[in-house]
Short mmCIF file of C-alpha atoms and ligand atoms in Angstrom, two decimals:
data_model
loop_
_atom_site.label_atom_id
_atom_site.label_comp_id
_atom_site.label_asym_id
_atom_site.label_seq_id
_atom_site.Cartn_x
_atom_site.Cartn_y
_atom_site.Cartn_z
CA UNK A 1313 8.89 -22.53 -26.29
CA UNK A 1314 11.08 -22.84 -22.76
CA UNK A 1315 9.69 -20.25 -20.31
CA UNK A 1316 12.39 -17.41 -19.51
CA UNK A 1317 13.53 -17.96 -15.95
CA UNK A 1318 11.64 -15.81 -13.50
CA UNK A 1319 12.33 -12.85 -12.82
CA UNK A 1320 11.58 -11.28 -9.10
CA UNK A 1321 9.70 -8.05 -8.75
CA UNK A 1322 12.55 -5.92 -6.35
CA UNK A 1323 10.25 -3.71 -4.33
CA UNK A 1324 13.18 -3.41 -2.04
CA UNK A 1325 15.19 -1.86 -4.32
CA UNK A 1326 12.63 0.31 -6.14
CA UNK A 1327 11.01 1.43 -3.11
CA UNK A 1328 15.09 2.60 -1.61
CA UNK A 1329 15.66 4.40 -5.12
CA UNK A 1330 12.03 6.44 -4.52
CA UNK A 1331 13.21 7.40 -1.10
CA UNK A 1332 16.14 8.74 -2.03
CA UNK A 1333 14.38 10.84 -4.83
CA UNK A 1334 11.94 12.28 -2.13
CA UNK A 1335 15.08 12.91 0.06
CA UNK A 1336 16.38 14.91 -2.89
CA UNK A 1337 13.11 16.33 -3.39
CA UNK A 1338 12.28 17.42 -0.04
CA UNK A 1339 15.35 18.95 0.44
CA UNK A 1340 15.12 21.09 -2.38
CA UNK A 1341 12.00 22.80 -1.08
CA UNK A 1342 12.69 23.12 1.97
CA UNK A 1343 13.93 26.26 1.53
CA UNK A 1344 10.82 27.17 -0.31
CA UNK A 1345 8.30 26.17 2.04
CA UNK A 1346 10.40 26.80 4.87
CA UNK A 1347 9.27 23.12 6.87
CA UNK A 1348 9.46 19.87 5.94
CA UNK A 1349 6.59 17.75 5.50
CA UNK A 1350 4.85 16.25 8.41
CA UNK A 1351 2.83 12.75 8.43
CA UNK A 1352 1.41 11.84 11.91
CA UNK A 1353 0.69 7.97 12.61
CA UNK A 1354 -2.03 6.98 14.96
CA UNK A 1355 -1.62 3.84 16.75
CA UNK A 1356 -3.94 2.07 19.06
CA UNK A 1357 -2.69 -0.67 21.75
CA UNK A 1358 0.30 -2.81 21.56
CA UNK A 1359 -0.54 -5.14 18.35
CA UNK A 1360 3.56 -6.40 17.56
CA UNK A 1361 3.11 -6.52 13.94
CA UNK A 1362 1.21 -2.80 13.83
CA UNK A 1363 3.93 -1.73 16.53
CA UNK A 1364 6.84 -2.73 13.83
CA UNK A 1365 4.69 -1.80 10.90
CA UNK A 1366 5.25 2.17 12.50
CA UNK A 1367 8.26 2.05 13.46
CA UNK A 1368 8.92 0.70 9.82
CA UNK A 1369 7.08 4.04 8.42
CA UNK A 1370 8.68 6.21 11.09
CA UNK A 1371 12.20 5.25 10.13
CA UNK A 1372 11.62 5.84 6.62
CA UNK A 1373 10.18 9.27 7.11
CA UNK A 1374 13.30 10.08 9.07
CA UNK A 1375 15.74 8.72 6.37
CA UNK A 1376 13.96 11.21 3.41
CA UNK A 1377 13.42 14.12 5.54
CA UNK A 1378 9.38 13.83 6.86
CA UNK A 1379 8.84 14.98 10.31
CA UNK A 1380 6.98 12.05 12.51
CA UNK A 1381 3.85 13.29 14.51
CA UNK A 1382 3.37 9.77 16.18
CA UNK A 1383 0.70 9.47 18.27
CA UNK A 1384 0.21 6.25 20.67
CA UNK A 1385 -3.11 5.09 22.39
CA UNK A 1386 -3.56 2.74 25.11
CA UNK A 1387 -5.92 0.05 23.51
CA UNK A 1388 -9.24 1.30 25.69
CA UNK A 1389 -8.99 5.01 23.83
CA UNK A 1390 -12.30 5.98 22.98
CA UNK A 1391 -13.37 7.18 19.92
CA UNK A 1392 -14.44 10.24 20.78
CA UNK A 1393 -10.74 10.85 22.07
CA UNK A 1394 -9.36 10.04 18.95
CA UNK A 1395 -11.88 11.87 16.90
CA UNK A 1396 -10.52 14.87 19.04
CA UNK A 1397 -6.93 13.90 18.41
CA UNK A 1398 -7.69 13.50 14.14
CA UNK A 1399 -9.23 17.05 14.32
CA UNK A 1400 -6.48 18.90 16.12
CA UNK A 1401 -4.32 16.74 13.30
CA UNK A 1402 -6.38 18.48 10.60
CA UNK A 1403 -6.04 21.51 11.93
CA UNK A 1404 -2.08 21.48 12.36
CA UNK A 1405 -0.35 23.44 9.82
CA UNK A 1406 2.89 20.90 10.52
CA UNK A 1407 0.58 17.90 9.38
CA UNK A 1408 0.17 16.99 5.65
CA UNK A 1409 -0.57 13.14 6.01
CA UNK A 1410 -2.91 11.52 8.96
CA UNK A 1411 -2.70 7.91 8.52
CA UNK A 1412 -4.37 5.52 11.22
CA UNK A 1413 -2.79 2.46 11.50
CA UNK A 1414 -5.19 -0.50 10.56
CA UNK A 1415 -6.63 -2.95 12.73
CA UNK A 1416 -8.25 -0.76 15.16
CA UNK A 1417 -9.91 -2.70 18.66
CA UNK A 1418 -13.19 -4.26 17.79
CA UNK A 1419 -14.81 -1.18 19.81
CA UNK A 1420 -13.51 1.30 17.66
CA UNK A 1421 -15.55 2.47 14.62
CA UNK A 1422 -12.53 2.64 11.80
CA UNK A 1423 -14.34 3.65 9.09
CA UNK A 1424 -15.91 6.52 11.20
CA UNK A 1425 -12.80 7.56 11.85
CA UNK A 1426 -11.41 7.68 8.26
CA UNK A 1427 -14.17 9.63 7.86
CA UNK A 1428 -13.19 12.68 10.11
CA UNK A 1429 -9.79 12.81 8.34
CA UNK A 1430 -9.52 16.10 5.87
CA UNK A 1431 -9.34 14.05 2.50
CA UNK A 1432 -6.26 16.25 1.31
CA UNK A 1433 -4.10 14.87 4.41
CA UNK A 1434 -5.71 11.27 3.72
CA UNK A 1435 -2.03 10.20 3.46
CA UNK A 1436 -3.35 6.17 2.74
CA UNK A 1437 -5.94 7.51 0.43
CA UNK A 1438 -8.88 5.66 2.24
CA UNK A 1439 -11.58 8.58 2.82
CA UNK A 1440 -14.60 7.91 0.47
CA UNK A 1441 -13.52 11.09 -1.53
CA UNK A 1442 -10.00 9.64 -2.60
CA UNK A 1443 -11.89 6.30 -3.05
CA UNK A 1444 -14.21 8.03 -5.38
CA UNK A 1445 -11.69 9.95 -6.98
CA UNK A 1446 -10.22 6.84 -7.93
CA UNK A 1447 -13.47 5.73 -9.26
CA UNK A 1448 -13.89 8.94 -11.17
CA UNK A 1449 -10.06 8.71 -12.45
CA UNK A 1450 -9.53 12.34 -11.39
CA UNK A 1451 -6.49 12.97 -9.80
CA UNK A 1452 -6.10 12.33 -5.55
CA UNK A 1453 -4.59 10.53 -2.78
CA UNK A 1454 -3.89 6.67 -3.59
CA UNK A 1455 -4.29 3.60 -1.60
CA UNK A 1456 -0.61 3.11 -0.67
CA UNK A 1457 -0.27 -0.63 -1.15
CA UNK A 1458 -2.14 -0.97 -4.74
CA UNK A 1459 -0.92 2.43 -5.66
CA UNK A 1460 2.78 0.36 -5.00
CA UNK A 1461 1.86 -2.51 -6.67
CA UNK A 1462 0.79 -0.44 -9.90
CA UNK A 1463 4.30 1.48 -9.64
CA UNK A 1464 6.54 -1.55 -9.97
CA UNK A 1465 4.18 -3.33 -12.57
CA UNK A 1466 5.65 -0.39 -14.17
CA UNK A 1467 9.18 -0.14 -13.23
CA UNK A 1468 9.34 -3.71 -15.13
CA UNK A 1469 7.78 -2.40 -18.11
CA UNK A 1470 4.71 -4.99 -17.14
CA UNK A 1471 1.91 -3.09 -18.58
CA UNK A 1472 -1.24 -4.62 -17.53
CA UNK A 1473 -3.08 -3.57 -20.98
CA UNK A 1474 -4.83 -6.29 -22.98
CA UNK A 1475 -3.79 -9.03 -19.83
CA UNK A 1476 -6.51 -10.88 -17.84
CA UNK A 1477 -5.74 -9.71 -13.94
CA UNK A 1478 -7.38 -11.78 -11.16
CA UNK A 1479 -7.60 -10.08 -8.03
CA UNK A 1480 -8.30 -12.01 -4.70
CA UNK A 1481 -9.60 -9.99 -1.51
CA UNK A 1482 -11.90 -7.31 -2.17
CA UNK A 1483 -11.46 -5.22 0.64
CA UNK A 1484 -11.10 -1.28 0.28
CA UNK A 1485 -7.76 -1.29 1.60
CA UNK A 1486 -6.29 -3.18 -1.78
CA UNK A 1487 -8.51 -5.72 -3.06
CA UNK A 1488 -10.76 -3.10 -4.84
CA UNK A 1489 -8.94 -0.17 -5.35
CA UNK A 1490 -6.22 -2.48 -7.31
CA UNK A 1491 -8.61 -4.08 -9.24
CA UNK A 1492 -10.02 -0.12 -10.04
CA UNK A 1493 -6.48 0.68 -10.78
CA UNK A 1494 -5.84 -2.71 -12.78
CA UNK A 1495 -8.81 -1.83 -14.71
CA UNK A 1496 -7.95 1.93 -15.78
CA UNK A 1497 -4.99 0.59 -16.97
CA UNK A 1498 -6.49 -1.51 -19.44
CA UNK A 1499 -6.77 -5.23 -17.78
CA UNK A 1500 -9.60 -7.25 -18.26
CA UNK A 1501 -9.94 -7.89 -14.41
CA UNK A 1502 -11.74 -10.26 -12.21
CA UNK A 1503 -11.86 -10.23 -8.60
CA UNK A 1504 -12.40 -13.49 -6.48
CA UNK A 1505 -12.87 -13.63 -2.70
CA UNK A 1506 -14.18 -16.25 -0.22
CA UNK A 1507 -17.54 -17.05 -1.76
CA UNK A 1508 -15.94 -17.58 -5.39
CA UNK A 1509 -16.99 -20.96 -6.30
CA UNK A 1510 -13.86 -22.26 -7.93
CA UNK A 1511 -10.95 -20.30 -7.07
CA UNK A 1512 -8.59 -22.51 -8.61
CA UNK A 1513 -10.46 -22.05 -12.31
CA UNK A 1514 -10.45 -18.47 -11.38
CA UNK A 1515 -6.72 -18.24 -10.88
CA UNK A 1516 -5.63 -20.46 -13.91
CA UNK A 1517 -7.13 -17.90 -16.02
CA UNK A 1518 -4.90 -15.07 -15.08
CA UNK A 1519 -1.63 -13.91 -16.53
CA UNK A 1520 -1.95 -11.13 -13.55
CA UNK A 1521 -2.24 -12.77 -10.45
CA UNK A 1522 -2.97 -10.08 -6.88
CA UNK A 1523 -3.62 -12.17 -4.03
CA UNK A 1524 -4.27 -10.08 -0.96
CA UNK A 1525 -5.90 -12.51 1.11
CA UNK A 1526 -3.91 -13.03 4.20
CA UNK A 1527 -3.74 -17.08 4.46
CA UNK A 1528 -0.31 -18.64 3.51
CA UNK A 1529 -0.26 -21.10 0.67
CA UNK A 1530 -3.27 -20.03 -0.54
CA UNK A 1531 -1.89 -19.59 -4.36
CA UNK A 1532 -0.56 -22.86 -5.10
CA UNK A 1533 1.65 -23.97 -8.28
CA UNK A 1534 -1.14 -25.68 -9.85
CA UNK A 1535 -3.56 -22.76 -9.53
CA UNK A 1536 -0.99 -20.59 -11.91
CA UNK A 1537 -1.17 -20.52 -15.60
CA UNK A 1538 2.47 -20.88 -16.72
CA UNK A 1539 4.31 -17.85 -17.52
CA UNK A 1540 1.67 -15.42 -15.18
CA UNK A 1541 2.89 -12.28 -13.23
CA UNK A 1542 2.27 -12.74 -9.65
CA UNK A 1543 2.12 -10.60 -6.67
CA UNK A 1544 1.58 -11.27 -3.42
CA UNK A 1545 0.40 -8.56 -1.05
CA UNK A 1546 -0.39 -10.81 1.78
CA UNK A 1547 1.34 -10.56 4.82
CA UNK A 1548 1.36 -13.39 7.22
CA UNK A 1549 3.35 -14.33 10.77
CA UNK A 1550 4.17 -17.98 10.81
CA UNK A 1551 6.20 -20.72 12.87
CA UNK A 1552 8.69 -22.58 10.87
CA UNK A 1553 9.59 -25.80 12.18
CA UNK A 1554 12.50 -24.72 14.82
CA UNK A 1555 9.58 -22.18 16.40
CA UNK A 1556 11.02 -18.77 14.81
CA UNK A 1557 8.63 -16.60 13.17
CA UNK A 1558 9.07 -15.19 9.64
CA UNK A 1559 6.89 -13.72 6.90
CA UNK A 1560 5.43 -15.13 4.05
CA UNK A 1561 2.68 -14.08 1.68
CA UNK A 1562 -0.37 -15.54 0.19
CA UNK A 1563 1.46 -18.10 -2.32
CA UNK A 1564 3.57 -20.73 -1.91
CA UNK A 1565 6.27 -19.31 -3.54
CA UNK A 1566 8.77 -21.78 -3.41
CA UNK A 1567 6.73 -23.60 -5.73
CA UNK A 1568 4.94 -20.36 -7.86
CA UNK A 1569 7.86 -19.38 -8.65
CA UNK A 1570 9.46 -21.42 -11.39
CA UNK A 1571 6.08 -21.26 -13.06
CA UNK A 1572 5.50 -17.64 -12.97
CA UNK A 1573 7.64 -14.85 -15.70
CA UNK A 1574 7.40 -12.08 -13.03
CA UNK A 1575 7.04 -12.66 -8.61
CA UNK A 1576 7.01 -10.56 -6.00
CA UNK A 1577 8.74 -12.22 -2.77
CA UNK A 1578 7.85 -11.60 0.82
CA UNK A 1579 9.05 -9.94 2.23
CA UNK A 1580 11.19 -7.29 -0.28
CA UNK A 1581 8.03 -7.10 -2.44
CA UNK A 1582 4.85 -5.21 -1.59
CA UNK A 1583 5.33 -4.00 1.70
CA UNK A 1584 8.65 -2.01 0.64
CA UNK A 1585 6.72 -0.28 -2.13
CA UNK A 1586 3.53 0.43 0.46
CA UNK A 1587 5.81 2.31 2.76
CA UNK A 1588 7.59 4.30 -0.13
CA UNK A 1589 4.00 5.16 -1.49
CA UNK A 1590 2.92 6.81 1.91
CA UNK A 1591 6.43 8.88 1.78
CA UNK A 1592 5.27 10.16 -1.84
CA UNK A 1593 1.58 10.26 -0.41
CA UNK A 1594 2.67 12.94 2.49
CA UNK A 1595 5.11 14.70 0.16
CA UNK A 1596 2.56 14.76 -2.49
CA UNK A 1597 0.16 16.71 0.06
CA UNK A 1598 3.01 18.95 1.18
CA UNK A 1599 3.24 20.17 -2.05
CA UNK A 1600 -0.94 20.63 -2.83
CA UNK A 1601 -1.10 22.56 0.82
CA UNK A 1602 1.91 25.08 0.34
CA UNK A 1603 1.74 25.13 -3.02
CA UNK A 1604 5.02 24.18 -4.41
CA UNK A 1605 5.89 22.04 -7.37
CA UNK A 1606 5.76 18.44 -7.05
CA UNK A 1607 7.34 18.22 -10.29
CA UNK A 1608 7.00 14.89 -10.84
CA UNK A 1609 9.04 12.91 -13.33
CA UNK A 1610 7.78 9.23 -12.59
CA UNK A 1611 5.13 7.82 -14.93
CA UNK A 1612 2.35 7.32 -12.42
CA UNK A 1613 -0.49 9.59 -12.99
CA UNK A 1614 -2.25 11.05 -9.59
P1 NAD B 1826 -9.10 -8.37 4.59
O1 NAD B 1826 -9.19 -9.40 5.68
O2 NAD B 1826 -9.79 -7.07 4.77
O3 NAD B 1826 -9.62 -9.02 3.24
C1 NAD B 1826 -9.29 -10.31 2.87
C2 NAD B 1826 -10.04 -10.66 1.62
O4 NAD B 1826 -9.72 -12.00 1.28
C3 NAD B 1826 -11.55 -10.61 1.76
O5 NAD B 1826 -12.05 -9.77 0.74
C4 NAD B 1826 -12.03 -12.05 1.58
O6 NAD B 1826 -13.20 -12.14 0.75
C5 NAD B 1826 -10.87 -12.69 0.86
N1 NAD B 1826 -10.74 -14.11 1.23
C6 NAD B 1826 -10.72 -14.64 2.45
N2 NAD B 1826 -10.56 -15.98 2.39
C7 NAD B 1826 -10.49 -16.29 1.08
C8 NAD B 1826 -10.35 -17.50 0.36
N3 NAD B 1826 -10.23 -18.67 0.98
N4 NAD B 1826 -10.33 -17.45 -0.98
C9 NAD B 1826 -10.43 -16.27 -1.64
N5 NAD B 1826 -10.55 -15.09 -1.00
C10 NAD B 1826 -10.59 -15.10 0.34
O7 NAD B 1826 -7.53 -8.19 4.36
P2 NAD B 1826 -6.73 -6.97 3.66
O8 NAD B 1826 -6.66 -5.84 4.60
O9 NAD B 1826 -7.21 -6.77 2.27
O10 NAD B 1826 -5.29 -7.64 3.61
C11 NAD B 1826 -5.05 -8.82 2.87
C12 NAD B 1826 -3.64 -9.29 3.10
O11 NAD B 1826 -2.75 -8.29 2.63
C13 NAD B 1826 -3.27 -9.49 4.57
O12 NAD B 1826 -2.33 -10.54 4.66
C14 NAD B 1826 -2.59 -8.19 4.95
O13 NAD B 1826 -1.67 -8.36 6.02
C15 NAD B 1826 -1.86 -7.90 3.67
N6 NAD B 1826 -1.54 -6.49 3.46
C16 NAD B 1826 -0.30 -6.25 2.99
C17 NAD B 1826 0.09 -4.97 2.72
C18 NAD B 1826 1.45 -4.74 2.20
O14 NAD B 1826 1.97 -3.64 2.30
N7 NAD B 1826 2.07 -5.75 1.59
C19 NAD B 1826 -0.79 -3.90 2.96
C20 NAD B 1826 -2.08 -4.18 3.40
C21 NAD B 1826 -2.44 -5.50 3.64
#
């Protein structure tokens, strides 16, 4: 039978209708709670792509309504000082969401740091409580990014039940808590990283492909079993050949594409939906802390 044309995954679109339902939302309780909610960013040094990626998140927080606590360190901050600056954070009634934005300097601890962050503002849903929650399938603060990619899996009616899903990366920023999430929702799922013997095997297997890798052309055609949903989280800076820089992903899409049924591009995939997650994240929080109704009408389950 011919293969449907493909059909790209919009995050773009998806993640502009959830903003303006948070707008909506926000302003309705504002009169309620009598603030809006407040997510504060904590950035370290003058990385470009970190720089745009919170100016990106501070935009959007303007657009729906979130007030910005942003919070810029020279790169030689100690840890100590931003320990300090996480627990004043905490303590802030303003403040439902503390995110820190990730890489850190090679002297900073990052995981420490995660650590002193009060799991209820964990806006990215990294402290080992939300991770466990996740585990435990009780109800918490998400990883943004997989939490984004499970959200427009379902906003195409792509339910992952019954499907073989082959995640590649395993780190705990989306390579495992995607596969977790992949898993609760019924995948068979198999995660390959840098030591898996014969990724290419691995791959063909899959009618869910995640890469999250962070190498372009990694995912190439003949690694994809016709007809396979594919998203690509990875986010990567190259040079085409005139010298200007642009983003692509993890798979060489150009070619991907006309075999896959379902494919996120890059960028307008992924990334849209992570920054729309951290909006819902923060107002999510807002509503736990001052206890108002999130009320909320989209099929995810927290
Ligand atoms: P990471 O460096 O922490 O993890 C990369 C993973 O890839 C590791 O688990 C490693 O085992 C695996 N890996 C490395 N080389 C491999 C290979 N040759 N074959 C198979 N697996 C291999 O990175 P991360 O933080 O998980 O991010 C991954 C990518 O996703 C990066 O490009 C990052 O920029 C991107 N990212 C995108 C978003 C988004 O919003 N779209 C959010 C977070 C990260």
């Amino acid at each position: 039978m011919p293969l449907q044309p493909p059909v790209l995954l919009d995050g773009k679109q998806l993640a502009q209708q959830m903003q303006d339902a948070l707008a909506q939302k926000i302003q309705h309780l504002l009169p309620q709670v009598g603030r809006p909610p407040g997510l504060a960013v904590l950035m370290v040094g003058d990385n470009p792509a970190s720089a745009a990626y919170v100016r990106n998140k501070e935009r959007a927080c303007e657009r729906v309504g979130i007030a910005s606590f942003g919070h810029h360190f020279p790169a030689d901050v100690s840890q100590a000082e931003l320990t300090q600056v996480i627990h004043q954070l905490n303590a802030d009634e303003r403040v439902d969401g503390i995110l820190v934005q990730l890489p850190l300097p090679n002297h900073l601890d990052a995981e420490a740091l995660l650590y002193e962050i009060l799991p209820e503002k964990d806006a990215d849903g990294l402290h080992p409580m939300n991770l466990g929650r996740l585990v435990r399938k009780e109800p918490g603060l998400k990883s943004c990014t997989p939490a984004g990619v499970m959200r427009l899996l379902e906003q195409y009616q792509l339910s992952p039940q019954g499907k073989h899903a082959v995640v590649i990366g395993r780190s705990i920023l989306v390579g495992k808590p995607i596969a977790l999430m992949l898993l609760d929702a019924n995948a068979t799922v198999t995660m390959a990283h840098s030591k898996t013997p014969d990724l290419k095997a691995t791959v063909l297997a899959a009618d869910i492909v995640v890469a999250a890798v962070g190498q372009p052309n990694l995912i190439t055609a003949d690694m994809v079993k016709p007809g396979a949903i594919v998203i690509d989280v990875g986010i990567n800076r190259v040079q085409d050949e005139s010298g200007k820089a642009r983003l692509v992903g993890d798979v060489d899409f150009a070619n991907v594409q006309p075999r896959s049924s379902y494919i996120t591009p890059v960028p307008g995939g992924v990334g849209a939906m992570t920054v729309a997650m951290l909006l819902e994240n923060t107002t999510w929080s807002y509503c736990q802390r001052c206890k108002a109704s999130y009320n909320d009408e989209t099929p995810t389950q927290r």
